[in-house]
mmCIF file of C-alpha atoms in Angstrom:
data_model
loop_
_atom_site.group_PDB
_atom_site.id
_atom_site.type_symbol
_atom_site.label_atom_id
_atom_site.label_comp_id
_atom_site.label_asym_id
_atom_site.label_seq_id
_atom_site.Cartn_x
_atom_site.Cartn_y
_atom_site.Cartn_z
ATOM 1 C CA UNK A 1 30.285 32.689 10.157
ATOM 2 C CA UNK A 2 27.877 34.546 7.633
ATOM 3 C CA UNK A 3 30.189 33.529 4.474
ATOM 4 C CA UNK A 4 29.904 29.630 5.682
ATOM 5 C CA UNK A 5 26.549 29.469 5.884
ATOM 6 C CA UNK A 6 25.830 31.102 2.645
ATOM 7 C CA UNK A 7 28.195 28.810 1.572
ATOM 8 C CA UNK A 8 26.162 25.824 1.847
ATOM 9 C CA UNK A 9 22.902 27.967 1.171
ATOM 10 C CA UNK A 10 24.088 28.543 -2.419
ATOM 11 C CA UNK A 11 24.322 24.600 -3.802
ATOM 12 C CA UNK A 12 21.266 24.183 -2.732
ATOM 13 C CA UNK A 13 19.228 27.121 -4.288
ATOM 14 C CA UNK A 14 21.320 25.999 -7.621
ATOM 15 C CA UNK A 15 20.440 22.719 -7.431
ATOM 16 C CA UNK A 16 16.757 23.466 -6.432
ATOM 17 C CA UNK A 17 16.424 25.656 -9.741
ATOM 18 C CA UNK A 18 17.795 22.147 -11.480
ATOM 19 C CA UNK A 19 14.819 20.557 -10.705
ATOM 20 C CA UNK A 20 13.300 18.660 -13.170
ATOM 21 C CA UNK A 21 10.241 20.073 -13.920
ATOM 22 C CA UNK A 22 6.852 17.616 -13.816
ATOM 23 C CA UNK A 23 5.651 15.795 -16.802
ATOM 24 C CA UNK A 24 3.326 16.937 -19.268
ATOM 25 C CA UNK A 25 1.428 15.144 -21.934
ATOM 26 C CA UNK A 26 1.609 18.111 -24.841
ATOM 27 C CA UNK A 27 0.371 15.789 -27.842
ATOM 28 C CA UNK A 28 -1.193 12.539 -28.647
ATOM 29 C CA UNK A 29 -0.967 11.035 -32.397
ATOM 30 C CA UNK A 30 -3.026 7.808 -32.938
ATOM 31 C CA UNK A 31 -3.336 5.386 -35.804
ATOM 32 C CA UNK A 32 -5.221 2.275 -36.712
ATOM 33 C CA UNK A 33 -3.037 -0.569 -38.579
ATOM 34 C CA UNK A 34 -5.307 -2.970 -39.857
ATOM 35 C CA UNK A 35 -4.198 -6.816 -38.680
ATOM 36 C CA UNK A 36 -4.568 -8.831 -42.019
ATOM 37 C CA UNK A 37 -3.221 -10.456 -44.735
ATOM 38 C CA UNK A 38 -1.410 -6.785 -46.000
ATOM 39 C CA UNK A 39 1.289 -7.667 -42.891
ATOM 40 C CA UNK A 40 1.914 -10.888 -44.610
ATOM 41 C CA UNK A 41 5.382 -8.937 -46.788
ATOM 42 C CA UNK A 42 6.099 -8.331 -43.215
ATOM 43 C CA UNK A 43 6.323 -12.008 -41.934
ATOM 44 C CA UNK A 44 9.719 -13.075 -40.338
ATOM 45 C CA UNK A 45 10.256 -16.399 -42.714
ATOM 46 C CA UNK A 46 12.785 -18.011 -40.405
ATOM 47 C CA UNK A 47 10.335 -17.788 -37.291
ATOM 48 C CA UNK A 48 7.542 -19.019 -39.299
ATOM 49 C CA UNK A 49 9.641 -22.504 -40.650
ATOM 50 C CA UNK A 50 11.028 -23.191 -36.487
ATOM 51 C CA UNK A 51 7.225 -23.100 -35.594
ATOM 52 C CA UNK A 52 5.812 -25.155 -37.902
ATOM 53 C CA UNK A 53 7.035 -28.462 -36.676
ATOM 54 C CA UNK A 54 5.513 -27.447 -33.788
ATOM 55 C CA UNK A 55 2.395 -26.163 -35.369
ATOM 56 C CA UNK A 56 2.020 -29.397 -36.808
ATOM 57 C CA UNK A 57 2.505 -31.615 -34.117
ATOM 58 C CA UNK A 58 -0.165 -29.427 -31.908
ATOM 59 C CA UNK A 59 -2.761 -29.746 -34.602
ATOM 60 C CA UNK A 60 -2.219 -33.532 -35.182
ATOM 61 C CA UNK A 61 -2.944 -33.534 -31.330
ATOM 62 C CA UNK A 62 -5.636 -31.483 -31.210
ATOM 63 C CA UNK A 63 -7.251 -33.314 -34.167
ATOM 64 C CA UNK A 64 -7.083 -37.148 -32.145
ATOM 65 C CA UNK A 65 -10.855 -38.313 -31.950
ATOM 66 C CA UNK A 66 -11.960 -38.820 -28.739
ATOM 67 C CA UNK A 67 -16.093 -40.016 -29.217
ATOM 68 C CA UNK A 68 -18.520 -38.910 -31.817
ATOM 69 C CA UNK A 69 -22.015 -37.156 -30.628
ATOM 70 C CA UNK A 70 -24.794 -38.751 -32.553
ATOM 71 C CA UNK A 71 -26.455 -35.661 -31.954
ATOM 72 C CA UNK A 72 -25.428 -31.841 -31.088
ATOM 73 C CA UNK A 73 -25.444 -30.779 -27.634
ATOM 74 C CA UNK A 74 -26.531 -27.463 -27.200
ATOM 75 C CA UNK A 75 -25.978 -24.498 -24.135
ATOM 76 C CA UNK A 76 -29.021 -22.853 -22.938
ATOM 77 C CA UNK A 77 -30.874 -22.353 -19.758
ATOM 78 C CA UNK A 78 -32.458 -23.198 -17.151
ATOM 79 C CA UNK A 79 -30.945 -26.939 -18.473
ATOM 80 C CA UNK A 80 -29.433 -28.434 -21.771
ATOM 81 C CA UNK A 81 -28.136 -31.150 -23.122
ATOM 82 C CA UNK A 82 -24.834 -29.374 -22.963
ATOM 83 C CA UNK A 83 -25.124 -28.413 -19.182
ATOM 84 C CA UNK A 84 -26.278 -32.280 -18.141
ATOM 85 C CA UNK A 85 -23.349 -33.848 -19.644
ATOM 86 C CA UNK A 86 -21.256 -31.651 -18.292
ATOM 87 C CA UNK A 87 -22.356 -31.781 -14.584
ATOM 88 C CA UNK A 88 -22.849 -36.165 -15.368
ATOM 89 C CA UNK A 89 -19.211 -36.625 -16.831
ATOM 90 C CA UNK A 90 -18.102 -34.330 -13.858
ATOM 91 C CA UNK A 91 -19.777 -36.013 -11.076
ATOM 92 C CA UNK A 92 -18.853 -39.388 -12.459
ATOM 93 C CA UNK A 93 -15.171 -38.544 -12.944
ATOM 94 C CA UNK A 94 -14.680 -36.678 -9.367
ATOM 95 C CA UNK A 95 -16.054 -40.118 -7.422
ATOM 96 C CA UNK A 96 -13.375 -42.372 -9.725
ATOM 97 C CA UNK A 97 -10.402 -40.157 -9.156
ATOM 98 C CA UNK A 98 -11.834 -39.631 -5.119
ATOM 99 C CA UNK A 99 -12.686 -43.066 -4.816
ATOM 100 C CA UNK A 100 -15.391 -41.218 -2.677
ATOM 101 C CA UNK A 101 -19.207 -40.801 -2.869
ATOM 102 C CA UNK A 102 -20.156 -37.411 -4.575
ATOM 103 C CA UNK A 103 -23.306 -35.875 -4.096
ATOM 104 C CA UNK A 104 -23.743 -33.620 -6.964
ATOM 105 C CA UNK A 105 -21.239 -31.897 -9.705
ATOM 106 C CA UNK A 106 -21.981 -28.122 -9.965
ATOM 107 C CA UNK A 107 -21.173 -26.640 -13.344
ATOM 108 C CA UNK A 108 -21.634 -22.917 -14.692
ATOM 109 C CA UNK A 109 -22.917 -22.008 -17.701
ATOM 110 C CA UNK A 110 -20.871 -19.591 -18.147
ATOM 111 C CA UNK A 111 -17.703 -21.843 -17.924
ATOM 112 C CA UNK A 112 -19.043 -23.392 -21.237
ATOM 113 C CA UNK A 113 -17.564 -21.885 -24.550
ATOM 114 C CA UNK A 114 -19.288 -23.671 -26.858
ATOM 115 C CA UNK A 115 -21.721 -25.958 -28.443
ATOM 116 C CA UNK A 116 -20.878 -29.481 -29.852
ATOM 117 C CA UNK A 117 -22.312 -30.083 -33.436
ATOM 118 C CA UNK A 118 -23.189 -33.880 -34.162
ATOM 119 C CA UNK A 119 -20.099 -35.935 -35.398
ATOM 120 C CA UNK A 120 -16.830 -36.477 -33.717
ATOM 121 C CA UNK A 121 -15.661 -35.420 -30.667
ATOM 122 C CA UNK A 122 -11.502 -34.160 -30.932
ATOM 123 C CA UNK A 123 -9.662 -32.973 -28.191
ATOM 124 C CA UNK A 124 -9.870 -29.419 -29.996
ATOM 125 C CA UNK A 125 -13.772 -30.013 -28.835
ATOM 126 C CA UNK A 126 -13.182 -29.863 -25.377
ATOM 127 C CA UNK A 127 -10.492 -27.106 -25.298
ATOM 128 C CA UNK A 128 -13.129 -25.111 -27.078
ATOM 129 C CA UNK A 129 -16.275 -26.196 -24.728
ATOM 130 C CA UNK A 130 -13.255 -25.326 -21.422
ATOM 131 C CA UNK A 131 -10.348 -23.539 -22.798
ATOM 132 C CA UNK A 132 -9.844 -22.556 -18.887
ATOM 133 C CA UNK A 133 -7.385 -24.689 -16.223
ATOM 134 C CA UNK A 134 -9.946 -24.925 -13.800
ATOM 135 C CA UNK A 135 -9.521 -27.827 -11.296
ATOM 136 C CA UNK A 136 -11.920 -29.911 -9.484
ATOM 137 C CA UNK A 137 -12.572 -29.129 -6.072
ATOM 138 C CA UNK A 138 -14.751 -31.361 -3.703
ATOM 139 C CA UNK A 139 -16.536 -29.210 -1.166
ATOM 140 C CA UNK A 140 -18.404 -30.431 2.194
ATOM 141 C CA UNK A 141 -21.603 -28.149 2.389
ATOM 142 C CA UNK A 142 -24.409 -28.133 4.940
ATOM 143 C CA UNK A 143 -27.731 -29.107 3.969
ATOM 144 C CA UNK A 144 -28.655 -25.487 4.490
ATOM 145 C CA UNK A 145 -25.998 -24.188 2.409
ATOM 146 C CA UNK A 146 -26.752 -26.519 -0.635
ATOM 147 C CA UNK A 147 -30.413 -25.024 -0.313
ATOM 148 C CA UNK A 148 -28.667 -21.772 -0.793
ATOM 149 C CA UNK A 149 -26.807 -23.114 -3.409
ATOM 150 C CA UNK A 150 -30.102 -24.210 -5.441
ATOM 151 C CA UNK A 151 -31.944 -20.716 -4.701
ATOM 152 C CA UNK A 152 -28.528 -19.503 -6.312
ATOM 153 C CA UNK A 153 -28.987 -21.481 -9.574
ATOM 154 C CA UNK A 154 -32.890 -20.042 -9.482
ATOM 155 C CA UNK A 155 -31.643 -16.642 -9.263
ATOM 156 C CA UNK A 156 -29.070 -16.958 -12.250
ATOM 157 C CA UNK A 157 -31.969 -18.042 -14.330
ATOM 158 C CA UNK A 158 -30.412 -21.843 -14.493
ATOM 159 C CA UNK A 159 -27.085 -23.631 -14.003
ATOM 160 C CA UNK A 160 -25.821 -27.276 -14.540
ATOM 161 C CA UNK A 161 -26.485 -29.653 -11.705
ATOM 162 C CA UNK A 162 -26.047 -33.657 -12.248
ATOM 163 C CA UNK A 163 -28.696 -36.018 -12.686
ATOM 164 C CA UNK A 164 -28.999 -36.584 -8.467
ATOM 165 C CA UNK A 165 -29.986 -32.977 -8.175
ATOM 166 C CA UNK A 166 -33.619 -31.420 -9.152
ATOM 167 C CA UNK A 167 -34.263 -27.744 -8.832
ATOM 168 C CA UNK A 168 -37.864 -26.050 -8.987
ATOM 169 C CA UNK A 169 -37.911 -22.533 -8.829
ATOM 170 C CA UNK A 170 -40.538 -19.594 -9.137
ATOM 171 C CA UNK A 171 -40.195 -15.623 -8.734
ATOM 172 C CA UNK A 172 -36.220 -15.950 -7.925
ATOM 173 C CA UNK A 173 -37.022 -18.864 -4.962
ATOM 174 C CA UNK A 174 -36.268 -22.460 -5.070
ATOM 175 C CA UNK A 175 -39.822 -23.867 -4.382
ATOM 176 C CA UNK A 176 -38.536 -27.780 -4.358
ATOM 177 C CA UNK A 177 -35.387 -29.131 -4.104
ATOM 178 C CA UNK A 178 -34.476 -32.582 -3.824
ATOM 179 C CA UNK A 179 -31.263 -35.032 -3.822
ATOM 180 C CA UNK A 180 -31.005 -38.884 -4.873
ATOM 181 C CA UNK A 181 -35.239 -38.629 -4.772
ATOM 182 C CA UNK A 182 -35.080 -37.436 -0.923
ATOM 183 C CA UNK A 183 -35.511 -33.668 0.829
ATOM 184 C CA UNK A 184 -32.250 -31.987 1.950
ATOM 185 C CA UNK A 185 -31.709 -32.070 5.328
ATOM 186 C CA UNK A 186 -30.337 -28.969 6.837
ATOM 187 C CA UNK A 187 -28.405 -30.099 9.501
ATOM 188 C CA UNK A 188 -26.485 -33.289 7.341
ATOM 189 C CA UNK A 189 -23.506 -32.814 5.301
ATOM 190 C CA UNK A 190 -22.862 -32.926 1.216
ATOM 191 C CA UNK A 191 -20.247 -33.512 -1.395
ATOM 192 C CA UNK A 192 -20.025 -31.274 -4.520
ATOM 193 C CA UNK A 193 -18.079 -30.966 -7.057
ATOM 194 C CA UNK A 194 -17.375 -28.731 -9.047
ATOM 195 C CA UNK A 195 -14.454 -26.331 -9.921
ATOM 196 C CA UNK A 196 -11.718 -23.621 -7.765
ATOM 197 C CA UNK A 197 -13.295 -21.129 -10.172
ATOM 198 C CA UNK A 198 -16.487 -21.852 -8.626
ATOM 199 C CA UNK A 199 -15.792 -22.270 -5.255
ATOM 200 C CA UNK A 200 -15.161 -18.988 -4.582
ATOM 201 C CA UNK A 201 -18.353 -18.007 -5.330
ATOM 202 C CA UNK A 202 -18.310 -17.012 -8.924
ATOM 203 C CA UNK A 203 -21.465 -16.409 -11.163
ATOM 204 C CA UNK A 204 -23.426 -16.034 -8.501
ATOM 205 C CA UNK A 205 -23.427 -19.480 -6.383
ATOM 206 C CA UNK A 206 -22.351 -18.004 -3.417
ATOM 207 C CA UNK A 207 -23.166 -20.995 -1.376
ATOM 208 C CA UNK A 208 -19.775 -22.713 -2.413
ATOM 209 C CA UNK A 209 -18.169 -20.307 -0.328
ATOM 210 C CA UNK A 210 -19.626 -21.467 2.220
ATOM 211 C CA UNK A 211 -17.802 -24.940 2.005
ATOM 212 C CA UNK A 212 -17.000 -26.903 5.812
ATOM 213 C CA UNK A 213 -14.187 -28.437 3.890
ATOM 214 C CA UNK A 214 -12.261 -27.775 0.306
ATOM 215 C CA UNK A 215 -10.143 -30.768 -1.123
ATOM 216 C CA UNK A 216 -8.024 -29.826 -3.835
ATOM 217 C CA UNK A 217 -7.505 -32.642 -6.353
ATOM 218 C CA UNK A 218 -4.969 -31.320 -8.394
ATOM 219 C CA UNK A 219 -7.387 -32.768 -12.189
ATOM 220 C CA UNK A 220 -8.040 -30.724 -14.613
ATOM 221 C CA UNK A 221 -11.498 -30.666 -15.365
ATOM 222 C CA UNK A 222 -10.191 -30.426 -19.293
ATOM 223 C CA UNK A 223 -8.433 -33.417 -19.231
ATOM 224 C CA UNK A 224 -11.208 -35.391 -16.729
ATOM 225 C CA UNK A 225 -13.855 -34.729 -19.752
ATOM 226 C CA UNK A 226 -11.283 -36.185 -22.338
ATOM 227 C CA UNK A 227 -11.265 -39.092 -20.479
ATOM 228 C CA UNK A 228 -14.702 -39.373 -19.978
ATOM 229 C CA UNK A 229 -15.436 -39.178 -23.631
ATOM 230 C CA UNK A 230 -12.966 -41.341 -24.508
ATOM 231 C CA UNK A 231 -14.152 -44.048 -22.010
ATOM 232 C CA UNK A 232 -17.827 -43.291 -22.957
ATOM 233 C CA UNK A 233 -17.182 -43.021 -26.826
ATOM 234 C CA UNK A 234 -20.731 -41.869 -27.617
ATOM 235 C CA UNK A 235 -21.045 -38.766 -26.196
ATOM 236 C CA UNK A 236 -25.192 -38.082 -25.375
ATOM 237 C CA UNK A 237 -27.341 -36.119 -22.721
ATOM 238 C CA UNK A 238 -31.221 -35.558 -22.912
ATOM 239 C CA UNK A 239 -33.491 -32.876 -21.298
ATOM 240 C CA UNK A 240 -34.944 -34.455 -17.880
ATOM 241 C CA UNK A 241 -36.445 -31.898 -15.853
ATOM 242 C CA UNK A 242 -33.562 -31.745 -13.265
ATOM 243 C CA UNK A 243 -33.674 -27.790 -13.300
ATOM 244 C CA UNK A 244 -36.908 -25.877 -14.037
ATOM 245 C CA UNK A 245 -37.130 -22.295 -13.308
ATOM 246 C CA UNK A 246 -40.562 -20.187 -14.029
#
């Protein structure tokens, strides 16, 4: 009975002592390769003809003139001329594709990548001002909520609101807020819109997640502001006092 059970014993001490042993990390060589035009002997020539047919064609579509900006259109806060056309195009393009009323279009600064000089307006313009797929959401808030929303935009120093909106704020608090020339109600209900990015409460505007209802309308906000310039053609926005923080 002994010599059985040291039979089985056996295997397993030998494989035990088989082990693999853990992993150690005994050296660590680094080097920097520099990424310029030295790596052009390097270039894989038959790669580089099959993609540029197809270099070509995205250029000549990126290059298609939408509008021309008589003047530039700058991103700054608490308001620019960058932030109003942004939150106007918005508001106006979510109530044509809705075929709904639309209280006010809520837009980040962040979400804005660049400036647009004077001159024309390409589609490579507005994949640089929104290189993101964001869509455009329509949220039902309560009057109390969008007063949240506005004390947000106070507290992040500024963000883009359409021209039915005006913000006053002092020492982090929205002192006045007002929409279409009338006091918020807390108890009624409102229409933003805005993007999914947003609506979940990113840079700060918590409020949105506070939405009674979310419709999802499937638009790119990118390709809502081509249209928009391309219906417009002149492409301008002006300071008006819609968002003043002290």
């Amino acid at each position: 009975m002994v010599k059985r059970v040291l039979f089985f014993i056996m295997p397993l001490l030998v494989m035990a002592s088989c082990g693999r042993q853990p992993l150690r990390v005994l050296k660590v060589d680094t080097a920097l390769l520099s990424v310029d035009s030295t790596l052009d002997n390097v270039q894989d020539s038959a790669y580089i003809a099959y993609l540029e047919p197809i270099r070509e064609e995205m250029e000549s579509q990126l290059s298609v003139v939408l509008g021309v900006a008589p003047e530039a259109l700058g991103v700054y806060q608490p308001e620019s001329p960058m932030l109003n056309w942004s939150c106007d195009a918005l508001h106006a393009m979510a109530e044509k594709v809705t075929g709904e009323r639309v209280d006010v279009a809520v837009v980040n600064r962040g979400g804005l990548r660049c400036e647009w000089q004077a001159g024309n307006i390409t589609r490579r313009s507005v994949y640089e001002l929104m290189p993101f797929d964001n869509e455009l959401v329509i949220l039902t808030l309560t009057g109390e909520d969008m007063l949240l929303l506005a004390k947000n935009c106070v507290e992040q120093g500024g963000q883009g609101v359409s021209a039915t909106m005006r913000v006053r704020g002092k020492d982090g608090q929205a002192v006045s807020v007002t929409l279409n020339g009338k006091e918020i109600v807390k108890e009624a209900y409102y229409y933003v819109a805005t993007s999914d990015y947003l609506s979940g409460g990113a840079d700060g505007l918590t409020a949105l997640t506070h939405f009674v209802d979310r419709k999802m309308t499937g638009k790119k906000i990118r390709d809502l502001y081509m249209d928009y310039v391309q219906q417009q053609g002149v492409v301008t926005a002006k300071i008006d006092g819609r968002m003043a923080v002290d």
